[in-house]
Amino acid sequence: MTTMKTNAATLHRRERLRAEAEAQGQDALERALTLAFWDALERGPLPPMAALEAAARTVGTLYRQIASLHGPAPRCGCGWTPEPDEDLIRLEAMLAAALIERPRPMLADLPVQGRA
């Protein structure tokens, strides 16, 4: 019984560490993409929608390149299998969620409600 608890705790800890590492990787990628996007807008006469279209094309190209490494004869051992229709729906949902997400108020922006 103790061995099962130890194994479960170890698996839980590994999964938590994997999820934390994935979140950190996503944060780093989001920061890099954001910086590149704003840098492109500041460098020249590029309308924001043209920059967003370029970003969308780049994401599509990246998907196609990564999917080719994970197709019928995968050259990567991560286990991901591309599902273009489902993946497109997922990417569209992420874009839609980002477009309609309302900014959360910062503590400093909230009105004072009394005294502490």
Short mmCIF file of C-alpha atoms in Angstrom, two decimals:
data_model
loop_
_atom_site.label_atom_id
_atom_site.label_comp_id
_atom_site.label_asym_id
_atom_site.label_seq_id
_atom_site.Cartn_x
_atom_site.Cartn_y
_atom_site.Cartn_z
CA MET A 1 0.00 0.00 0.00
CA THR A 2 2.83 2.39 0.86
CA THR A 3 4.50 1.70 -2.49
CA MET A 4 1.31 2.62 -4.34
CA LYS A 5 1.08 5.91 -2.44
CA THR A 6 4.74 6.65 -3.16
CA ASN A 7 4.29 5.87 -6.86
CA ALA A 8 1.16 8.03 -7.04
CA ALA A 9 2.92 10.90 -5.26
CA THR A 10 5.91 10.61 -7.62
CA LEU A 11 3.66 10.59 -10.69
CA HIS A 12 1.72 13.57 -9.36
CA ARG A 13 4.95 15.49 -8.70
CA ARG A 14 6.28 14.68 -12.20
CA GLU A 15 3.03 15.80 -13.81
CA ARG A 16 3.03 19.02 -11.79
CA LEU A 17 6.65 19.74 -12.80
CA ARG A 18 5.85 18.97 -16.44
CA ALA A 19 2.83 21.30 -16.34
CA GLU A 20 4.89 24.06 -14.72
CA ALA A 21 7.64 23.68 -17.32
CA GLU A 22 5.05 23.80 -20.11
CA ALA A 23 3.48 26.94 -18.65
CA GLN A 24 6.88 28.60 -18.39
CA GLY A 25 7.63 27.66 -22.01
CA GLN A 26 4.30 29.10 -23.15
CA ASP A 27 4.94 32.31 -21.20
CA ALA A 28 8.40 32.68 -22.76
CA LEU A 29 7.01 32.11 -26.26
CA GLU A 30 4.17 34.59 -25.70
CA ARG A 31 6.64 37.24 -24.49
CA ALA A 32 8.94 36.66 -27.48
CA LEU A 33 6.07 36.83 -29.98
CA THR A 34 4.67 39.96 -28.35
CA LEU A 35 8.05 41.68 -28.45
CA ALA A 36 8.60 40.71 -32.09
CA PHE A 37 5.12 41.93 -33.02
CA TRP A 38 5.53 45.36 -31.39
CA ASP A 39 9.05 45.67 -32.77
CA ALA A 40 7.71 45.06 -36.30
CA LEU A 41 5.06 47.76 -35.85
CA GLU A 42 7.56 50.28 -34.50
CA ARG A 43 10.12 49.71 -37.28
CA GLY A 44 8.05 50.80 -40.21
CA PRO A 45 4.74 51.59 -41.79
CA LEU A 46 2.99 48.31 -41.09
CA PRO A 47 -0.72 48.53 -40.29
CA PRO A 48 -1.72 46.46 -37.23
CA MET A 49 -4.05 44.22 -39.24
CA ALA A 50 -1.27 43.43 -41.73
CA ALA A 51 0.99 42.49 -38.82
CA LEU A 52 -1.74 40.26 -37.34
CA GLU A 53 -2.26 38.59 -40.73
CA ALA A 54 1.48 37.91 -40.94
CA ALA A 55 1.41 36.45 -37.43
CA ALA A 56 -1.53 34.19 -38.36
CA ARG A 57 0.25 33.00 -41.54
CA THR A 58 3.35 32.28 -39.48
CA VAL A 59 1.37 30.22 -36.97
CA GLY A 60 -0.16 28.25 -39.86
CA THR A 61 3.27 27.66 -41.38
CA LEU A 62 4.67 26.55 -38.03
CA TYR A 63 1.75 24.15 -37.58
CA ARG A 64 2.34 22.63 -41.03
CA GLN A 65 6.08 22.22 -40.34
CA ILE A 66 5.56 20.65 -36.91
CA ALA A 67 2.75 18.42 -38.17
CA SER A 68 5.03 17.08 -40.90
CA LEU A 69 7.44 15.90 -38.20
CA HIS A 70 4.63 14.12 -36.34
CA GLY A 71 2.66 12.56 -39.22
CA PRO A 72 2.49 8.95 -40.44
CA ALA A 73 6.25 8.43 -39.95
CA PRO A 74 6.94 10.58 -36.88
CA ARG A 75 10.46 11.91 -36.49
CA CYS A 76 9.77 13.10 -32.97
CA GLY A 77 9.12 10.90 -29.97
CA CYS A 78 6.78 13.20 -28.05
CA GLY A 79 3.65 11.22 -28.99
CA TRP A 80 1.62 14.13 -30.41
CA THR A 81 -0.42 13.23 -33.48
CA PRO A 82 -1.67 16.08 -35.65
CA GLU A 83 -5.41 16.25 -36.18
CA PRO A 84 -5.72 19.22 -38.58
CA ASP A 85 -9.50 19.72 -38.24
CA GLU A 86 -9.51 19.43 -34.44
CA ASP A 87 -6.31 21.44 -34.11
CA LEU A 88 -7.74 24.25 -36.26
CA ILE A 89 -10.86 24.35 -34.07
CA ARG A 90 -8.64 24.52 -30.98
CA LEU A 91 -6.51 27.33 -32.43
CA GLU A 92 -9.62 29.26 -33.52
CA ALA A 93 -11.09 28.87 -30.04
CA MET A 94 -7.90 30.24 -28.46
CA LEU A 95 -7.98 33.22 -30.81
CA ALA A 96 -11.66 33.85 -30.12
CA ALA A 97 -11.13 33.59 -26.37
CA ALA A 98 -8.27 36.08 -26.53
CA LEU A 99 -10.37 38.50 -28.59
CA ILE A 100 -13.31 38.52 -26.20
CA GLU A 101 -11.41 38.23 -22.92
CA ARG A 102 -12.03 41.26 -20.80
CA PRO A 103 -9.05 42.68 -18.95
CA ARG A 104 -9.09 41.90 -15.27
CA PRO A 105 -8.96 44.93 -13.02
CA MET A 106 -5.73 45.55 -11.19
CA LEU A 107 -5.94 46.05 -7.45
CA ALA A 108 -4.63 49.60 -7.83
CA ASP A 109 -7.46 50.40 -10.27
CA LEU A 110 -10.27 49.35 -7.92
CA PRO A 111 -12.16 52.06 -6.03
CA VAL A 112 -11.47 52.36 -2.34
CA GLN A 113 -14.29 50.77 -0.35
CA GLY A 114 -13.39 51.87 3.16
CA ARG A 115 -10.51 51.96 5.59
CA ALA A 116 -8.40 49.19 6.96
#
